[in-house]
CSV table of C-alpha atoms and ligand atoms in Angstrom, one decimal:
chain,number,residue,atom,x,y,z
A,1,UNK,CA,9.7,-26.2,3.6
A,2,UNK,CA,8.6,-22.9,1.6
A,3,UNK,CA,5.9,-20.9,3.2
A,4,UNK,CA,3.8,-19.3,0.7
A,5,UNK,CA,2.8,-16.3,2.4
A,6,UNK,CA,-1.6,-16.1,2.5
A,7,UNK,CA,-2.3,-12.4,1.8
A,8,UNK,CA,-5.8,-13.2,1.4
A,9,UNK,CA,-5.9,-15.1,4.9
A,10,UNK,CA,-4.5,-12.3,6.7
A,11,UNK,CA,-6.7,-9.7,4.6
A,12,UNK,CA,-9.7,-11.3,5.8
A,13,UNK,CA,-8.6,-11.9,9.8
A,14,UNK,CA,-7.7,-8.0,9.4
A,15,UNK,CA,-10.9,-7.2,7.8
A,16,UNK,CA,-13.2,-9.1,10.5
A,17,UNK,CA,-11.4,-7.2,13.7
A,18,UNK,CA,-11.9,-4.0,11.2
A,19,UNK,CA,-15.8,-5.0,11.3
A,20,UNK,CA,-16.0,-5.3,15.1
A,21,UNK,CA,-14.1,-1.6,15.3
A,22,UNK,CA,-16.7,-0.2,13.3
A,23,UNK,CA,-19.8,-2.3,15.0
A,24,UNK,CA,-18.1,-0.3,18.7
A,25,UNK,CA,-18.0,2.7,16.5
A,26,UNK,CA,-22.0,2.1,15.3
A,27,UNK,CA,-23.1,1.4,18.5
A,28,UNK,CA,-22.2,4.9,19.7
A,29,UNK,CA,-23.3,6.8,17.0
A,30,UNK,CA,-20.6,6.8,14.6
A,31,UNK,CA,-20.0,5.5,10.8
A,32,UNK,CA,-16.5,5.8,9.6
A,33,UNK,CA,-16.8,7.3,6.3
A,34,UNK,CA,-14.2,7.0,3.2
A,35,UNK,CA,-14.2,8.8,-0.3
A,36,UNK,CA,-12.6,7.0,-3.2
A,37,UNK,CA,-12.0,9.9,-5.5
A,38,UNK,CA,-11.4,8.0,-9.1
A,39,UNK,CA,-10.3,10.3,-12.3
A,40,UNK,CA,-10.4,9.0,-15.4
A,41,UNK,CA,-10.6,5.8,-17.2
A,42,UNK,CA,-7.6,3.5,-16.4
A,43,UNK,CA,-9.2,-0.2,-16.1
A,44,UNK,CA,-7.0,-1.4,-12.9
A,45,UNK,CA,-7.9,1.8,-11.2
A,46,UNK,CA,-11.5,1.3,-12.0
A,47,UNK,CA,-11.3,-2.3,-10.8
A,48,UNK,CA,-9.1,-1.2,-7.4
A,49,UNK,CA,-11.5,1.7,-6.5
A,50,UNK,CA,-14.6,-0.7,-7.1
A,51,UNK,CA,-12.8,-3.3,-4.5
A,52,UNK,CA,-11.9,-0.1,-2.4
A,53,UNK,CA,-15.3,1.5,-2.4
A,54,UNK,CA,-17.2,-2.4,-1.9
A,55,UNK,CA,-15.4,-3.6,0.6
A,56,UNK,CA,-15.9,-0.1,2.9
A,57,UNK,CA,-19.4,-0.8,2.7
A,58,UNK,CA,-19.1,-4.5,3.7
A,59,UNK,CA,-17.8,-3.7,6.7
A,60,UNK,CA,-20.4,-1.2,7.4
A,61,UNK,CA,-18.7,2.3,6.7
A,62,UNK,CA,-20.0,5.1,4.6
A,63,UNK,CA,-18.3,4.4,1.3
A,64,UNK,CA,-18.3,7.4,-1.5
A,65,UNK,CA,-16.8,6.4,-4.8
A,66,UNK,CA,-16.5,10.0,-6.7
A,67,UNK,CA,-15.7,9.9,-10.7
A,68,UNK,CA,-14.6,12.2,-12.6
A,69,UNK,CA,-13.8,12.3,-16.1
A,70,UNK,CA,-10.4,12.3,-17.6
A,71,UNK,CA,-10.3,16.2,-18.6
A,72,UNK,CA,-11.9,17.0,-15.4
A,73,UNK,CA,-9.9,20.5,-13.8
A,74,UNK,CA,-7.5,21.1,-11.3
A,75,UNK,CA,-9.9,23.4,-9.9
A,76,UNK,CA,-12.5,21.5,-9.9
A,77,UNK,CA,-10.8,18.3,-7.9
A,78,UNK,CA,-9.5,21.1,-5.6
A,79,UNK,CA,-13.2,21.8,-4.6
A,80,UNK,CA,-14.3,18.2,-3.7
A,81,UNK,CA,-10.9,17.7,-1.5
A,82,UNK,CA,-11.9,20.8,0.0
A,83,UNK,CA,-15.7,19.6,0.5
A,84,UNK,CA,-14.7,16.3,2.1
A,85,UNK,CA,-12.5,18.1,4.2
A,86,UNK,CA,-15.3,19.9,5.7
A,87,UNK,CA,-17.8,17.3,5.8
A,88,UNK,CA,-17.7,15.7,9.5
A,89,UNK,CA,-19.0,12.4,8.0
A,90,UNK,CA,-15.9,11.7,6.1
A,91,UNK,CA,-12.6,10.6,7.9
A,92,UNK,CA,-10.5,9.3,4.9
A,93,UNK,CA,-10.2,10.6,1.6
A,94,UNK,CA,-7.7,8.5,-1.1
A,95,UNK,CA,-7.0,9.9,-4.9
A,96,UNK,CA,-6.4,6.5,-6.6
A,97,UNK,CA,-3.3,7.0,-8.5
A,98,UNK,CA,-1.9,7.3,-11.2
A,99,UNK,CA,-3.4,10.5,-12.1
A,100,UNK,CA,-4.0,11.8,-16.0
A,101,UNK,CA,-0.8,13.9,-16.8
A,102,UNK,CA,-2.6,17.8,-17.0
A,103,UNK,CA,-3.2,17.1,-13.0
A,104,UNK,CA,-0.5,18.6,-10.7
A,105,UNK,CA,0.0,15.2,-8.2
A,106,UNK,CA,1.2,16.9,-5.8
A,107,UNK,CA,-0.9,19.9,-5.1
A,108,UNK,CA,-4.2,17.3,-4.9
A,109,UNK,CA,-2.4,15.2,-2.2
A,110,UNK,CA,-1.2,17.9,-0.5
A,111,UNK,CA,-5.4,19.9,-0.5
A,112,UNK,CA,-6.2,16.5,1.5
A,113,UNK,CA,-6.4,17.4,5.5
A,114,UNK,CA,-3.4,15.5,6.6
A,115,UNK,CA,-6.2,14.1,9.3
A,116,UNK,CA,-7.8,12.7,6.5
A,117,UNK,CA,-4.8,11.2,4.3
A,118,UNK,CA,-5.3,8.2,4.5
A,119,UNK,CA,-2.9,7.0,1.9
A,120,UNK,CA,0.0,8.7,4.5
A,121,UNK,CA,1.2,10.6,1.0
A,122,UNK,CA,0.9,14.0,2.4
A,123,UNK,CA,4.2,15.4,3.3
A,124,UNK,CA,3.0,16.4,7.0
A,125,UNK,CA,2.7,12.6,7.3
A,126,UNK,CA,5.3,11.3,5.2
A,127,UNK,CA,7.4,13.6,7.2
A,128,UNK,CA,6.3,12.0,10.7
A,129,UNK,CA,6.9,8.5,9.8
A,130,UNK,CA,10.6,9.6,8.1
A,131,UNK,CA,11.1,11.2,11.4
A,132,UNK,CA,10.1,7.9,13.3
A,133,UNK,CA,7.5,10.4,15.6
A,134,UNK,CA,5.3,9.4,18.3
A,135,UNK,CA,1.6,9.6,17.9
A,136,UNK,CA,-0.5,8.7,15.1
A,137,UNK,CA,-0.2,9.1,11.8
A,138,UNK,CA,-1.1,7.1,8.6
A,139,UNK,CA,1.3,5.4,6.1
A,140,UNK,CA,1.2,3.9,3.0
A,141,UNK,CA,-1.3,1.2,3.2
A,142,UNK,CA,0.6,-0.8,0.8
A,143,UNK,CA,3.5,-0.4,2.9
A,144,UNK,CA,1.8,-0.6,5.9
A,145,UNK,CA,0.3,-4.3,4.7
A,146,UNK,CA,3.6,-5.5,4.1
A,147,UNK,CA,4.8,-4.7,7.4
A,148,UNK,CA,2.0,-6.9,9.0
A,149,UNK,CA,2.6,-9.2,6.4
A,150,UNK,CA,6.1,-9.6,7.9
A,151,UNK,CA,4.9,-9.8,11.2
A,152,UNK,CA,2.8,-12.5,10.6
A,153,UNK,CA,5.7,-14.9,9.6
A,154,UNK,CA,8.8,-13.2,11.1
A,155,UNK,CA,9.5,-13.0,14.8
A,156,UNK,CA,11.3,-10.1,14.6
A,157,UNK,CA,12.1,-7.3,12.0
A,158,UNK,CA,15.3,-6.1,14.0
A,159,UNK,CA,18.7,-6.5,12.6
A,160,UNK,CA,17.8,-8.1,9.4
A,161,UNK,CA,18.9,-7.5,6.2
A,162,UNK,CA,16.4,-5.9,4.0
A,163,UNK,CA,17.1,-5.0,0.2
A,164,UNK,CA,14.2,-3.2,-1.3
A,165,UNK,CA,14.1,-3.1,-5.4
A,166,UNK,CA,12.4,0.1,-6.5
A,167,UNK,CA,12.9,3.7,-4.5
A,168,UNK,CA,9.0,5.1,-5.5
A,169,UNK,CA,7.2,7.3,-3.1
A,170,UNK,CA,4.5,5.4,-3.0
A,171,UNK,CA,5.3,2.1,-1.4
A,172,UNK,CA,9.3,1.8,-1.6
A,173,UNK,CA,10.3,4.8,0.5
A,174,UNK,CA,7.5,4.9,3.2
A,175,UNK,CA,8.4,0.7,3.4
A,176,UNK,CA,12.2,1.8,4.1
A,177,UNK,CA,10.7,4.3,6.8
A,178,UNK,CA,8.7,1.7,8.6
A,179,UNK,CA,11.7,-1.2,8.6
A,180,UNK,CA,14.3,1.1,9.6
A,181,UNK,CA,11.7,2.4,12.4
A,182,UNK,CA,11.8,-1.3,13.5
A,183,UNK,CA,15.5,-1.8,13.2
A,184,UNK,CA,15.9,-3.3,10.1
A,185,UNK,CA,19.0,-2.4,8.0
A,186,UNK,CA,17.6,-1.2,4.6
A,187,UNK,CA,19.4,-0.5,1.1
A,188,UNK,CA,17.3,0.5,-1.8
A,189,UNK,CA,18.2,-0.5,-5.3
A,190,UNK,CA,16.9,0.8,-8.7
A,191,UNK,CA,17.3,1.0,-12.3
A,192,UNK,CA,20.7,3.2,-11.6
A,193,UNK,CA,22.6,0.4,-9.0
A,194,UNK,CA,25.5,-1.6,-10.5
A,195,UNK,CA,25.1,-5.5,-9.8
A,196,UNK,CA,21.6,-5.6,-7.8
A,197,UNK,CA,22.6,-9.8,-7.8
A,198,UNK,CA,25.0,-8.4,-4.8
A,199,UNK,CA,22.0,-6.5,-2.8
A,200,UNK,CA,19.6,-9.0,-3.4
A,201,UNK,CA,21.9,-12.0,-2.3
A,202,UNK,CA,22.5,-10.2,1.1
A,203,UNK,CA,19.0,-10.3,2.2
A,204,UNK,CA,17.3,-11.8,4.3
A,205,UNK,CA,14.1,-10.1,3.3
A,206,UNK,CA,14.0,-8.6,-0.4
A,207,UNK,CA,11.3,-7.0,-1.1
A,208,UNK,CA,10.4,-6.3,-5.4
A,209,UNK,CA,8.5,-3.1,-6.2
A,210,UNK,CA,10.0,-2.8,-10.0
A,211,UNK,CA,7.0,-3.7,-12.0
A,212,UNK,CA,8.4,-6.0,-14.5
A,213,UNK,CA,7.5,-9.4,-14.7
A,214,UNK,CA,8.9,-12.1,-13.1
A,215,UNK,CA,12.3,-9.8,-12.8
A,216,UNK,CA,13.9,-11.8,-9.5
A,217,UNK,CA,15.5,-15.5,-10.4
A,218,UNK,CA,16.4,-17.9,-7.4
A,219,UNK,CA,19.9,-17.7,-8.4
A,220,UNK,CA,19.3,-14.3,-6.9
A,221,UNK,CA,18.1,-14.9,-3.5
A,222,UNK,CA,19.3,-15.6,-0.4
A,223,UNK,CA,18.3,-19.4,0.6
A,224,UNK,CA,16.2,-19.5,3.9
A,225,UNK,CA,15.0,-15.3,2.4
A,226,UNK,CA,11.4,-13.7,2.7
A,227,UNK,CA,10.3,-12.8,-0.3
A,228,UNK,CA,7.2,-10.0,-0.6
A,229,UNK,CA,6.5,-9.1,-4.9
A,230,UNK,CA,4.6,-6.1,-4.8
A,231,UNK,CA,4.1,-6.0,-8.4
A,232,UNK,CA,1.2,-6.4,-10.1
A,233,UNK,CA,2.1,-6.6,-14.2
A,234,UNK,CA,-0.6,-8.0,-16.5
A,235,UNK,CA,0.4,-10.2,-19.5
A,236,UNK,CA,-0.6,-10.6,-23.0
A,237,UNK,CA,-3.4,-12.8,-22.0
A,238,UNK,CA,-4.4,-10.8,-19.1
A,239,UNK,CA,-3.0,-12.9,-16.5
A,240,UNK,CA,-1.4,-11.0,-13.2
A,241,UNK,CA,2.3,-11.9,-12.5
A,242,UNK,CA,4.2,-10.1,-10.0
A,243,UNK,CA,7.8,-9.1,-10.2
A,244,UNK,CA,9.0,-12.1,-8.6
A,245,UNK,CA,9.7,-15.7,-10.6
A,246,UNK,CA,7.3,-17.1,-8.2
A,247,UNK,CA,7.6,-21.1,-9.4
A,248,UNK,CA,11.8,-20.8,-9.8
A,249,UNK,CA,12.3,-18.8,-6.3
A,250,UNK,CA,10.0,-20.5,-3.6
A,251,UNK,CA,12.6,-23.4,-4.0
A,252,UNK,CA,15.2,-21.3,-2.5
A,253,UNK,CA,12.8,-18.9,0.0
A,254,UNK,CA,11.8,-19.8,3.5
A,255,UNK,CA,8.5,-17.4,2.8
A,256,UNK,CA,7.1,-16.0,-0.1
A,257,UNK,CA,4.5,-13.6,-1.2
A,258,UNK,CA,2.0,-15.2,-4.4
A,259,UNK,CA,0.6,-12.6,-7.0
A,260,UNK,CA,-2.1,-12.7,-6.7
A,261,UNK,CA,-3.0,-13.2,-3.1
A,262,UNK,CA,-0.1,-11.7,-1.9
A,263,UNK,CA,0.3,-8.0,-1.0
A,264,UNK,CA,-2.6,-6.8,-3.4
A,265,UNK,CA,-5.6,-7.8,-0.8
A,266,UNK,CA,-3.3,-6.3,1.9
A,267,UNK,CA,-3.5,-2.8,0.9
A,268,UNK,CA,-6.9,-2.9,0.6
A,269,UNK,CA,-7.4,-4.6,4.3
A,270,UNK,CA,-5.0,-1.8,5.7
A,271,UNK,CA,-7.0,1.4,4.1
A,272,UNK,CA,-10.2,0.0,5.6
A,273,UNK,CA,-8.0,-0.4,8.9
A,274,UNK,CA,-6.3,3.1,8.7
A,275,UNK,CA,-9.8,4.3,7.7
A,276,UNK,CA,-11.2,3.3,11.4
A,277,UNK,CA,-8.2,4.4,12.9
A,278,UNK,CA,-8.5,7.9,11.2
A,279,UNK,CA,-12.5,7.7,12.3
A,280,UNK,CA,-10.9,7.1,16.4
A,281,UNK,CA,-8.3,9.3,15.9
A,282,UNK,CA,-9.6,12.5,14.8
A,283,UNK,CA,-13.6,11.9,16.5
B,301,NAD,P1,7.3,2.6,-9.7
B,301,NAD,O1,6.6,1.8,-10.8
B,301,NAD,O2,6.9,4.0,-9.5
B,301,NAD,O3,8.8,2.5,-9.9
B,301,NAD,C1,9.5,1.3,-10.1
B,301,NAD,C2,10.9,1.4,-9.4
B,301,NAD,O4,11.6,0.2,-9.7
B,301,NAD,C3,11.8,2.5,-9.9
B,301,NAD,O5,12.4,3.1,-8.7
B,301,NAD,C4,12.8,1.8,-10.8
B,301,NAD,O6,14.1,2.5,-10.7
B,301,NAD,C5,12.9,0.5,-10.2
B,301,NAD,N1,13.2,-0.6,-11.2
B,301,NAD,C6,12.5,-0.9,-12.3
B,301,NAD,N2,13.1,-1.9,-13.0
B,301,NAD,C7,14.2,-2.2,-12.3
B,301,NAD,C8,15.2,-3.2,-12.5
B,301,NAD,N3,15.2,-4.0,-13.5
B,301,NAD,N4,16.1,-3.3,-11.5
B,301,NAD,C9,16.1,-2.5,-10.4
B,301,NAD,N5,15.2,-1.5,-10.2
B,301,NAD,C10,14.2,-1.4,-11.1
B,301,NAD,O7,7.1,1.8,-8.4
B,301,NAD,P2,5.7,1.4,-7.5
B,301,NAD,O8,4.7,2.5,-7.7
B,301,NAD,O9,6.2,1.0,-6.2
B,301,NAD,O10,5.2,0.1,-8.3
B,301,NAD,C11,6.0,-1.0,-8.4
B,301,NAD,C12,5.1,-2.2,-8.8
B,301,NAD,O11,4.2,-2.4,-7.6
B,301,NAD,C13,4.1,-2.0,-9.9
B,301,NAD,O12,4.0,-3.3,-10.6
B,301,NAD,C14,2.8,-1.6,-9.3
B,301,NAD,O13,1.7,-2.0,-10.0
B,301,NAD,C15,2.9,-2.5,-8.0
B,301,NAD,N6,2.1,-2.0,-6.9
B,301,NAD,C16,1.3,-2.9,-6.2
B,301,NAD,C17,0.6,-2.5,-5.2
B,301,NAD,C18,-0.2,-3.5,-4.4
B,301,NAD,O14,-1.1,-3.2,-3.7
B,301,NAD,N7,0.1,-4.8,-4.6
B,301,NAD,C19,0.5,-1.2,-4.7
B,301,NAD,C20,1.3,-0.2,-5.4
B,301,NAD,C21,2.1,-0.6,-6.5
């Protein structure tokens, strides 16, 4: 029998042992705080930094949602990194991405205090987890979601076969990082690998981070696989599919992820956990 894999189930047990971490927290003295630094107009980013921003203050942090507008400067973004960097009542500051194009990525994520990133995306960090170091560190919350999305249904990660589609840095890489970490054997296909049928057949977890519609066919999965869809793709009638022919492939998988209510409500659950842990961390 398929399991269909409960994001939102597992988002909400996460989310309640978040609230009792911050109630300790509140209790001597301290509010985890989180800034949500939105530029721009793009609808799903407005819609994921409202979630972001609402769901900190459920669980009683200090939430900051800081807009800018879509021709707001370098320098001026600059400035407010540096401010929350220096404000003590802030321990986790994320730049919802994508970013409008005259704004250099990479400079912005790099101004965050790597004590503070809690996205994992600046390179002190992303170099830590690539190293596998000791200590603490955050990752990718998305990747970091599907990791205890695969511990809730898996015994073990070690010695499986993972094929990951997509290679970005935001989810795909850091993903490869963590499974490796754990033992896993990991090959990453993209647009550029010959005959992806032959990766994707092999796994016993495949993991789909492409972004186009319902891209994966059961014909191309392992029987008895785990399947996770990161993708979130909107269709002419506004309806969210992910990258994964949901209906057509959970006759074949042993678990799979839905979209929605798969990985989407995990990435949210694991910034407001990495947010706390930043908050005990770095106190
Ligand atoms: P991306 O969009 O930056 O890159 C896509 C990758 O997939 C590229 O490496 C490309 O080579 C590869 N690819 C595209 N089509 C392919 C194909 N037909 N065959 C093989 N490889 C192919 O990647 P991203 O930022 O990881 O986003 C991927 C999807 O995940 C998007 O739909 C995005 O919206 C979604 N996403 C969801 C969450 C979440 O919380 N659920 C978080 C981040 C991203």
């Amino acid at each position: 029998m398929t399991n269909i894999i409960d994001g939102r189930k597992i988002a909400k047990e996460l989310n309640a042992k978040t609230k009792k971490r911050v109630e300790k927290l509140n209790a001597q003295g301290i509010t985890p705080g989180i800034v949500v630094i939105l530029i721009g107009d793009n609808p799903a980013s407005i819609i994921y930094t409202r979630n972001k921003h609402r769901t900190a203050e459920k669980l009683g942090m200090k939430s900051i949602l800081r807009k800018f507008p879509k021709d707001v400067s370098q320098t001026e973004v600059l400035q407010a990194i540096h401010h929350y960097n220096d404000d003590p009542t802030i321990h986790a500051i994320l730049i919802q991405l994508p970013l409008p194009k005259h704004l250099n990525q990479t400079e912005l994520i790099e101004a965050i205090a790597p004590e503070k990133d809690v996205d994992g995306f600046n390179s002190r960090n992303v170099g830590k987890l690539y190293n596998n170091e000791d200590g603490h560190y955050p990752v990718s919350c998305t990747s970091r979601g599907i990791m205890t999305l695969l511990h809730s249904y898996l015994d073990k990660i070690e010695g499986k076969n993972v094929t990951i589609i997509g290679r970005s840095i935001l989810v795909s890489r850091p993903l490869q990082s963590l499974l490796i970490n754990e033992n896993a054997t990991v090959t990453m296909v993209s647009l550029h690998t010959d005959n992806i049928d032959y990766y994707t057949k092999h796994a016993d977890i495949l993991v789909v981070a492409a972004g186009k519609p319902n891209l994966i066919k059961k014909d191309q999965v392992k029987p008895g696989a785990t399947v996770i869809d990161v993708g979130i793709n909107r269709t002419a009638n506004h309806h969210l599919v992910g990258d994964v022919d949901f209906d057509d492939v959970k006759e074949v998988a042993e678990n799979i992820t839905p979209v929605p209510g798969g990985v989407g409500p995990m990435t949210i659950a694991t910034l407001m956990q990495q947010t706390v842990d930043l908050c005990e961390w770095n106190r």
